[in-house]
Amino acid sequence: MSLADELLADLEDEELVEETEQDGGEGLEEVDEQLPSMSVYDRVGSVAKLLGNQNYKDLINKMQEQLNLKEIPPVTKPLEADPQYKLIVELSGLAAEVDQELNVIHKFVRDKYEKRFPELESLVPNALEYLATVKLLGNDISTKGQNKQILSEILAPATCIVVSVTASTTQGKALEPDELAAVQEACDMAEQLHTDRLNMYQLVESRMALIAPNLCEILGAGTAAMIVAKAGGLAPLARLPACNVLILGAQKKTLSGFSSTAVLPHAGFLFFHPIVQGVPPDLRQKASRLLAAKTTLAARVDFIHESSDGSIGKSLFEQIKQKIEKMLEPPPVKAAKPLPKPLDKASKKRGGRRVRKMKERLGMTELRKKSNRMNFGELAEDVIQENMGFSLGQALSGPSSGSRIRSATIDPKTRARMSQKLQKTMERQRSMGGVTSIRSRAAGTASSVTFTPVLGLEIVNPTVKPDHVGSSSTTYFSPSASFVKVQTPMLRH
């Protein structure tokens, strides 16, 4: 195949790929049209149907009846058959459905309202705060968005400033009247669901001692109700591990470009419990993990209906307090180790003839002793006139008049000595005519240059011994001699 044919084949392949992509794009468009989208629905009732559910209405009516009672009726039947317990269990499961419904409404409002204020979604990530802000602003974001006093009732002060600045510069378009009405309806529905959820919390809190007595002993009725409702009931809570119980109720913080040092990760309901907040900040994370572990144990005990009097919960709570007290204890003081008692007895010293001779040999010489002495009434001259007070003392004092010369006597004990090995080396060199650094027996006129009959000068090394090879020096194991093989004649028969 030539180069032109290869280029034509490549062009045909590219055309086939483009046709395939066009066919695939048409198929994708058809699939996208079939997928449901929140922007397709005009009313929130088409996507959020929990508020119109008859079962939901019946449970809310029963909840209102229980809340209107002045006194809590006692439990006269087994716990599983008691209507209050059944209602609490159903409401705990309904709380999870309410949270899911609020997320659906938040998605619906976000898709509708991004036409008017597209930046609000990133500024206010919390669903309830976002819905309340949308209901407040409506179409008039230029006026109401600048009213920080109204916004501060819903949002944090830092978020209010960011929302106000962004509202004045947004490029969104105003909503149509029917679109605005649909958004307001969705916000009202979310507000109603949130109110019902708060009432569920209130009822579960008042009846929590019936369904989870051990959990109430540790956390209290309020926190226990929030934990149970957030988990979706006591049974789901008992199945959760402690690491997941720890983050129940954690909310995503709004940074809005500010520092993230104050953001607490994994801070749920348990982190803000009074037990955890009562310890120093550096120990709160550890205390919250401890509380989550004991909460999980108490929830599992309540799930199997053991210890209805809450005795296990009290025991777990005591363990929590003991461990927290152990955390707060200061580290033990490091005791100062005293020095050992000094012993007054004399230390053992080596002795003997050898040691005495060594001390005499290494002792102070007579000349050194004289340098440390000075004559009375005489002015001594300093050495080199540099160090004042440093002189040679009596070592430089001359003979006195009318007396014979007195010189320092040399003690043979302190005289410098040579080792036996050095003495043997010097003796060997002396016998060979060698010269040492100490002395030499050769005269100063002696030379290693000799005159020989060869009519020249010959330099002789006296240390090299002549190699005499002769019969006198030959031994049985001589390196120059060889073995002699003796042939024995064979006998003939």
XYZ file of C-alpha atoms in Angstrom:
493
model
C 0.000 0.000 0.000
C 1.379 3.409 -0.969
C 1.522 6.480 1.253
C -1.439 8.091 -0.533
C -3.587 5.006 0.050
C -2.713 5.015 3.765
C -3.700 8.696 4.108
C -7.033 8.060 2.375
C -7.718 5.116 4.694
C -7.055 7.321 7.746
C -9.482 9.959 6.475
C -12.209 7.335 5.998
C -11.676 6.075 9.560
C -12.061 9.605 10.957
C -15.352 10.077 9.067
C -16.669 6.807 10.529
C -15.716 7.928 14.046
C -17.495 11.280 13.593
C -20.674 9.547 12.386
C -20.570 7.181 15.362
C -20.165 10.097 17.772
C -23.106 11.913 16.195
C -25.277 8.806 16.505
C -24.186 8.357 20.113
C -24.908 11.990 20.921
C -28.474 11.636 19.615
C -28.941 8.572 21.812
C -27.631 10.427 24.862
C -29.996 13.297 24.241
C -32.889 10.852 24.149
C -31.764 9.297 27.439
C -31.400 12.723 29.058
C -34.939 13.562 28.041
C -36.155 10.410 29.760
C -34.309 11.114 33.069
C -36.376 13.128 35.550
C -35.071 16.533 36.605
C -36.218 18.860 39.368
C -36.452 21.735 36.915
C -39.078 19.846 34.872
C -41.625 19.840 37.730
C -43.564 23.043 38.295
C -44.818 22.286 41.828
C -43.005 20.847 44.814
C -45.875 18.445 45.442
C -44.774 16.469 42.412
C -41.454 15.496 44.049
C -42.129 15.880 47.799
C -45.154 13.773 48.730
C -44.505 13.003 52.400
C -46.558 15.887 53.762
C -49.645 14.689 51.894
C -49.220 11.055 52.957
C -52.107 9.780 55.118
C -49.826 7.701 57.351
C -47.727 10.777 58.026
C -50.816 12.793 58.954
C -52.047 10.078 61.330
C -48.702 9.884 63.126
C -48.536 13.665 63.453
C -52.067 13.734 64.931
C -51.149 11.037 67.482
C -48.012 12.971 68.306
C -50.009 16.140 68.961
C -52.378 14.209 71.244
C -49.453 12.899 73.295
C -47.902 16.355 73.484
C -51.174 17.880 74.712
C -51.346 15.462 77.664
C -50.493 17.116 80.962
C -49.097 13.929 82.520
C -47.224 11.054 80.964
C -49.353 7.886 81.266
C -47.606 4.940 82.962
C -46.686 1.781 81.095
C -49.188 -0.942 82.031
C -48.396 -3.488 79.329
C -45.175 -5.087 78.087
C -42.940 -2.483 76.517
C -43.334 -3.797 72.953
C -47.147 -3.714 73.250
C -47.376 -0.254 74.810
C -48.876 2.303 72.363
C -46.469 5.012 73.508
C -43.477 2.811 72.723
C -44.912 1.934 69.312
C -45.500 5.603 68.543
C -41.961 6.553 69.584
C -40.472 3.831 67.383
C -42.583 4.921 64.398
C -41.713 8.578 64.909
C -38.008 7.734 65.146
C -38.204 6.023 61.770
C -40.270 8.893 60.374
C -37.582 11.392 61.368
C -35.188 9.882 58.829
C -37.836 10.212 56.120
C -38.347 13.860 57.057
C -34.618 14.519 56.623
C -34.700 12.904 53.199
C -37.756 14.949 52.241
C -36.014 18.165 53.280
C -33.096 17.282 51.011
C -35.489 16.771 48.080
C -37.151 20.139 48.702
C -33.763 21.801 48.984
C -32.794 20.364 45.594
C -36.076 21.580 44.054
C -35.694 25.141 45.372
C -32.036 25.262 44.418
C -32.785 24.338 40.799
C -35.558 26.929 40.593
C -33.844 29.785 42.434
C -30.423 29.547 40.784
C -31.904 31.610 37.948
C -32.300 34.556 40.356
C -29.315 34.137 42.718
C -26.900 31.421 41.448
C -24.163 32.242 43.995
C -26.387 31.635 47.039
C -25.950 27.846 46.857
C -22.201 28.049 47.502
C -22.543 30.769 50.145
C -25.169 28.970 52.276
C -24.607 25.188 52.117
C -26.990 24.350 54.974
C -30.366 23.239 53.570
C -32.642 24.850 56.195
C -30.707 28.122 56.188
C -30.777 28.193 52.394
C -34.558 27.680 52.273
C -35.148 30.354 54.930
C -32.910 32.806 53.032
C -34.717 32.148 49.741
C -38.093 32.691 51.410
C -36.855 35.974 52.857
C -35.212 37.376 49.713
C -37.641 36.309 46.995
C -37.180 38.432 43.884
C -36.153 41.587 45.756
C -32.570 40.642 46.575
C -31.184 44.111 45.864
C -33.181 45.627 48.761
C -33.643 42.770 51.231
C -30.169 41.432 50.568
C -28.675 44.657 51.922
C -30.712 44.516 55.134
C -28.213 42.839 57.422
C -30.519 43.100 60.417
C -33.064 40.760 58.818
C -30.407 38.401 57.457
C -28.706 38.137 60.856
C -31.826 36.396 62.215
C -31.160 33.487 59.846
C -27.459 33.504 58.965
C -24.213 33.991 60.829
C -22.733 37.524 60.803
C -19.835 36.538 58.526
C -22.194 34.871 56.060
C -24.504 37.924 56.106
C -21.686 40.148 54.894
C -20.774 37.804 52.045
C -24.407 37.380 50.973
C -24.988 41.160 51.010
C -21.926 41.876 48.884
C -22.706 39.094 46.410
C -26.383 40.090 46.121
C -25.388 43.554 44.934
C -23.220 42.171 42.122
C -25.165 39.091 40.998
C -26.135 38.700 37.347
C -29.284 36.641 37.982
C -32.633 37.268 36.332
C -35.955 37.840 38.100
C -38.298 34.860 38.485
C -41.693 34.692 36.866
C -44.724 34.939 39.221
C -45.578 31.242 38.892
C -41.940 30.249 39.486
C -41.745 32.485 42.551
C -44.995 31.005 43.898
C -43.627 27.464 43.469
C -40.457 28.411 45.346
C -42.429 30.025 48.193
C -44.665 26.945 48.432
C -41.615 24.692 48.705
C -40.131 26.894 51.437
C -43.403 26.774 53.404
C -43.500 22.974 53.094
C -39.918 22.716 54.362
C -40.761 24.966 57.301
C -43.756 22.770 58.179
C -41.659 19.600 58.022
C -39.005 21.191 60.214
C -41.638 22.147 62.796
C -43.001 18.596 62.828
C -39.484 17.272 63.307
C -38.932 19.527 66.313
C -42.172 18.229 67.814
C -40.921 14.679 67.238
C -37.778 15.559 69.168
C -39.880 16.943 71.993
C -42.072 13.833 72.268
C -39.162 11.407 71.961
C -37.320 13.366 74.631
C -40.244 13.166 77.038
C -40.702 9.416 76.453
C -37.036 8.495 76.077
C -36.876 7.007 79.567
C -39.345 4.336 78.406
C -37.493 3.124 75.319
C -33.836 3.819 76.212
C -33.321 4.160 79.980
C -29.609 3.297 79.845
C -29.002 5.791 77.057
C -30.739 8.499 79.097
C -28.508 7.758 82.095
C -25.444 8.580 80.000
C -26.549 11.370 77.666
C -29.707 12.737 79.166
C -33.132 12.762 77.534
C -32.449 15.652 75.145
C -29.236 14.400 73.569
C -30.514 10.804 73.569
C -33.623 11.887 71.653
C -31.545 13.716 69.040
C -29.198 10.740 68.647
C -32.055 8.242 68.273
C -33.988 10.471 65.864
C -30.905 11.223 63.765
C -30.062 7.533 63.484
C -33.634 6.694 62.481
C -34.598 4.743 65.586
C -33.119 2.670 68.351
C -32.579 -0.393 66.141
C -30.461 1.442 63.518
C -28.548 3.161 66.332
C -27.694 -0.200 67.896
C -26.232 -1.379 64.582
C -23.983 1.642 64.118
C -20.326 1.451 65.183
C -18.982 3.979 67.653
C -17.074 5.879 64.960
C -20.346 6.614 63.129
C -22.237 7.483 66.316
C -19.556 10.091 66.990
C -20.417 12.129 63.866
C -24.211 11.989 64.142
C -25.451 15.565 63.886
C -22.257 16.967 62.349
C -22.952 19.913 60.057
C -20.943 21.309 57.191
C -19.474 24.644 58.195
C -19.608 27.712 55.972
C -16.104 28.956 55.317
C -16.878 31.756 52.801
C -13.182 32.433 52.299
C -12.426 32.719 56.018
C -9.874 30.721 57.979
C -10.596 27.048 58.603
C -8.710 26.841 61.916
C -11.914 27.216 63.940
C -13.738 24.446 62.055
C -14.171 21.315 64.182
C -14.143 18.091 62.134
C -16.384 15.220 63.280
C -18.179 17.446 65.805
C -21.680 16.024 66.234
C -24.196 15.927 69.080
C -21.811 14.100 71.397
C -19.017 16.643 70.959
C -21.231 19.418 72.358
C -22.454 17.324 75.294
C -21.758 18.936 78.706
C -19.481 16.047 79.688
C -17.217 16.680 76.702
C -17.358 20.463 76.932
C -16.341 20.288 80.592
C -12.829 19.044 79.790
C -9.952 21.131 78.371
C -10.023 21.692 74.592
C -7.059 19.428 73.912
C -8.876 16.468 75.506
C -12.353 16.991 74.035
C -11.797 14.820 70.971
C -10.594 11.953 73.137
C -13.497 12.410 75.561
C -16.033 12.443 72.709
C -14.672 9.143 71.366
C -14.978 7.640 74.845
C -18.563 8.894 75.134
C -19.433 7.490 71.684
C -18.127 4.046 72.654
C -20.201 3.903 75.844
C -23.251 5.318 74.025
C -23.084 2.476 71.512
C -22.966 -0.099 74.313
C -25.938 1.485 76.089
C -27.970 1.602 72.853
C -27.379 -2.108 72.272
C -28.438 -2.916 75.829
C -31.655 -0.922 75.368
C -32.302 -2.560 72.013
C -32.498 -6.034 73.597
C -34.608 -4.622 76.495
C -32.105 -5.427 79.229
C -31.596 -3.417 82.422
C -34.886 -1.506 82.280
C -33.948 0.298 85.504
C -30.894 1.873 83.833
C -28.312 0.192 86.083
C -25.980 -0.633 83.189
C -26.220 2.956 81.969
C -25.267 4.220 85.435
C -22.298 1.854 85.506
C -21.137 3.035 82.076
C -21.539 6.657 83.142
C -19.347 6.032 86.207
C -16.713 4.482 83.973
C -16.788 7.569 81.758
C -16.295 9.862 84.747
C -13.439 7.772 86.115
C -11.615 7.732 82.787
C -12.077 11.471 82.314
C -10.729 12.075 85.823
C -7.773 9.899 84.892
C -7.217 12.062 81.800
C -7.260 15.242 83.873
C -4.739 13.994 86.424
C -1.392 15.782 86.192
C 1.575 13.635 85.273
C 3.445 12.153 88.233
C 6.240 14.305 89.594
C 9.617 12.897 88.752
C 11.308 12.159 92.057
C 14.803 13.531 92.465
C 17.154 10.605 92.831
C 19.508 11.263 95.779
C 23.202 10.721 95.431
C 24.660 7.653 97.125
C 26.049 8.087 100.630
C 29.775 8.819 100.458
C 32.010 6.198 102.060
C 34.770 7.510 104.327
C 36.968 4.445 104.179
C 40.209 4.777 102.270
C 40.265 3.500 98.758
C 42.384 0.496 97.951
C 45.710 1.335 96.339
C 48.141 -1.028 94.726
C 51.537 -1.444 96.324
C 54.678 -3.487 96.103
C 58.258 -3.170 94.882
C 57.288 -2.560 91.300
C 54.820 0.223 92.160
C 57.275 1.895 94.534
C 59.998 1.944 91.894
C 57.589 3.341 89.336
C 56.593 6.149 91.708
C 60.246 6.937 92.380
C 61.015 7.009 88.669
C 58.060 9.245 87.841
C 58.434 11.428 90.910
C 59.670 15.035 91.069
C 63.361 15.496 90.317
C 65.766 17.479 92.488
C 66.093 20.174 89.838
C 62.343 20.633 89.796
C 62.275 20.807 93.563
C 64.927 23.558 93.508
C 62.927 25.532 90.936
C 60.044 25.576 93.376
C 62.218 27.015 96.149
C 63.417 30.589 96.560
C 66.039 32.225 98.742
C 64.904 34.531 101.493
C 65.511 38.223 100.888
C 66.554 37.912 97.255
C 64.746 39.413 94.279
C 64.190 36.699 91.713
C 64.189 37.500 88.027
C 61.114 36.480 86.034
C 61.542 34.070 83.181
C 61.644 35.879 79.778
C 60.231 38.929 81.587
C 56.690 37.901 80.600
C 55.061 35.896 83.384
C 55.305 37.728 86.662
C 56.157 35.474 89.560
C 57.299 32.559 87.389
C 60.993 31.930 87.975
C 63.403 29.051 88.333
C 64.084 29.747 92.015
C 67.210 28.126 93.477
C 67.912 26.276 90.235
C 69.663 29.426 88.912
C 71.339 30.488 92.148
C 75.122 30.464 91.814
C 77.684 29.413 94.408
C 77.987 31.597 97.476
C 81.274 33.404 98.193
C 83.818 31.485 100.227
C 82.181 28.144 99.603
C 82.593 25.425 97.097
C 80.336 25.019 94.095
C 77.056 23.355 94.885
C 75.220 21.805 92.000
C 72.003 19.882 91.910
C 72.638 16.244 92.553
C 71.088 13.804 90.101
C 69.101 11.086 91.731
C 69.590 7.814 89.827
C 66.066 6.835 90.725
C 64.563 9.670 88.690
C 67.083 9.548 85.869
C 65.687 8.914 82.395
C 66.032 5.316 81.364
C 65.888 3.365 78.162
C 64.005 0.181 77.641
C 65.859 -3.061 77.153
C 64.631 -3.318 73.565
C 66.041 0.112 72.722
C 69.329 -0.776 74.405
C 69.666 -3.947 72.301
C 68.930 -2.006 69.110
C 71.590 0.592 69.903
C 74.118 -2.079 70.822
C 73.550 -3.852 67.497
C 74.020 -0.633 65.544
C 77.104 0.228 67.557
C 78.707 -3.098 66.780
C 78.050 -2.602 63.065
C 79.556 0.844 63.057
C 76.215 2.562 62.803
C 75.436 5.964 64.168
C 72.592 6.724 66.532
C 71.067 9.986 67.624
C 72.638 9.590 71.055
C 76.248 8.543 70.520
C 78.628 7.010 67.995
C 81.915 5.165 68.500
C 83.202 6.053 65.061
C 85.440 9.069 64.730
C 84.282 12.134 62.970
C 86.758 11.562 60.117
C 85.547 8.032 59.402
C 83.784 7.486 56.095
C 81.958 4.710 54.310
C 83.961 5.379 51.148
C 86.914 3.001 50.690
C 89.722 2.702 48.131
C 89.931 -0.633 46.414
C 92.360 -2.065 43.818
C 89.652 -1.643 41.202
C 90.975 1.911 40.693
C 87.766 3.477 41.850
C 85.657 4.410 44.801
C 83.417 1.830 46.398
C 80.643 2.679 48.825
C 80.331 -0.002 51.460
C 77.246 -0.601 53.558
C 78.503 -2.011 56.813
C 75.052 -3.222 57.849
C 74.863 -5.712 54.987
C 76.515 -8.992 55.856
C 78.520 -10.712 53.102
C 76.933 -13.841 51.713
C 79.476 -16.606 52.161
C 78.506 -19.631 50.187
C 80.694 -22.594 50.791
C 80.926 -26.112 51.985
C 81.394 -24.978 55.553
C 78.009 -23.271 55.632
C 76.211 -26.022 53.772
C 73.961 -28.119 55.956
C 71.791 -31.128 55.412
C 68.787 -28.909 54.637
C 70.717 -26.523 52.432
C 68.608 -24.753 49.788
C 71.388 -25.163 47.171
C 72.073 -28.884 47.691
C 69.944 -31.617 46.212
C 69.070 -35.119 47.308
C 71.193 -37.975 46.013
C 69.382 -40.977 44.632
C 71.120 -44.218 45.467
C 70.387 -47.080 43.086
C 70.425 -50.463 44.729
C 71.412 -53.324 42.393
C 68.813 -55.975 42.045
C 69.686 -59.466 43.107
C 69.737 -62.156 40.515
C 68.706 -65.692 41.312
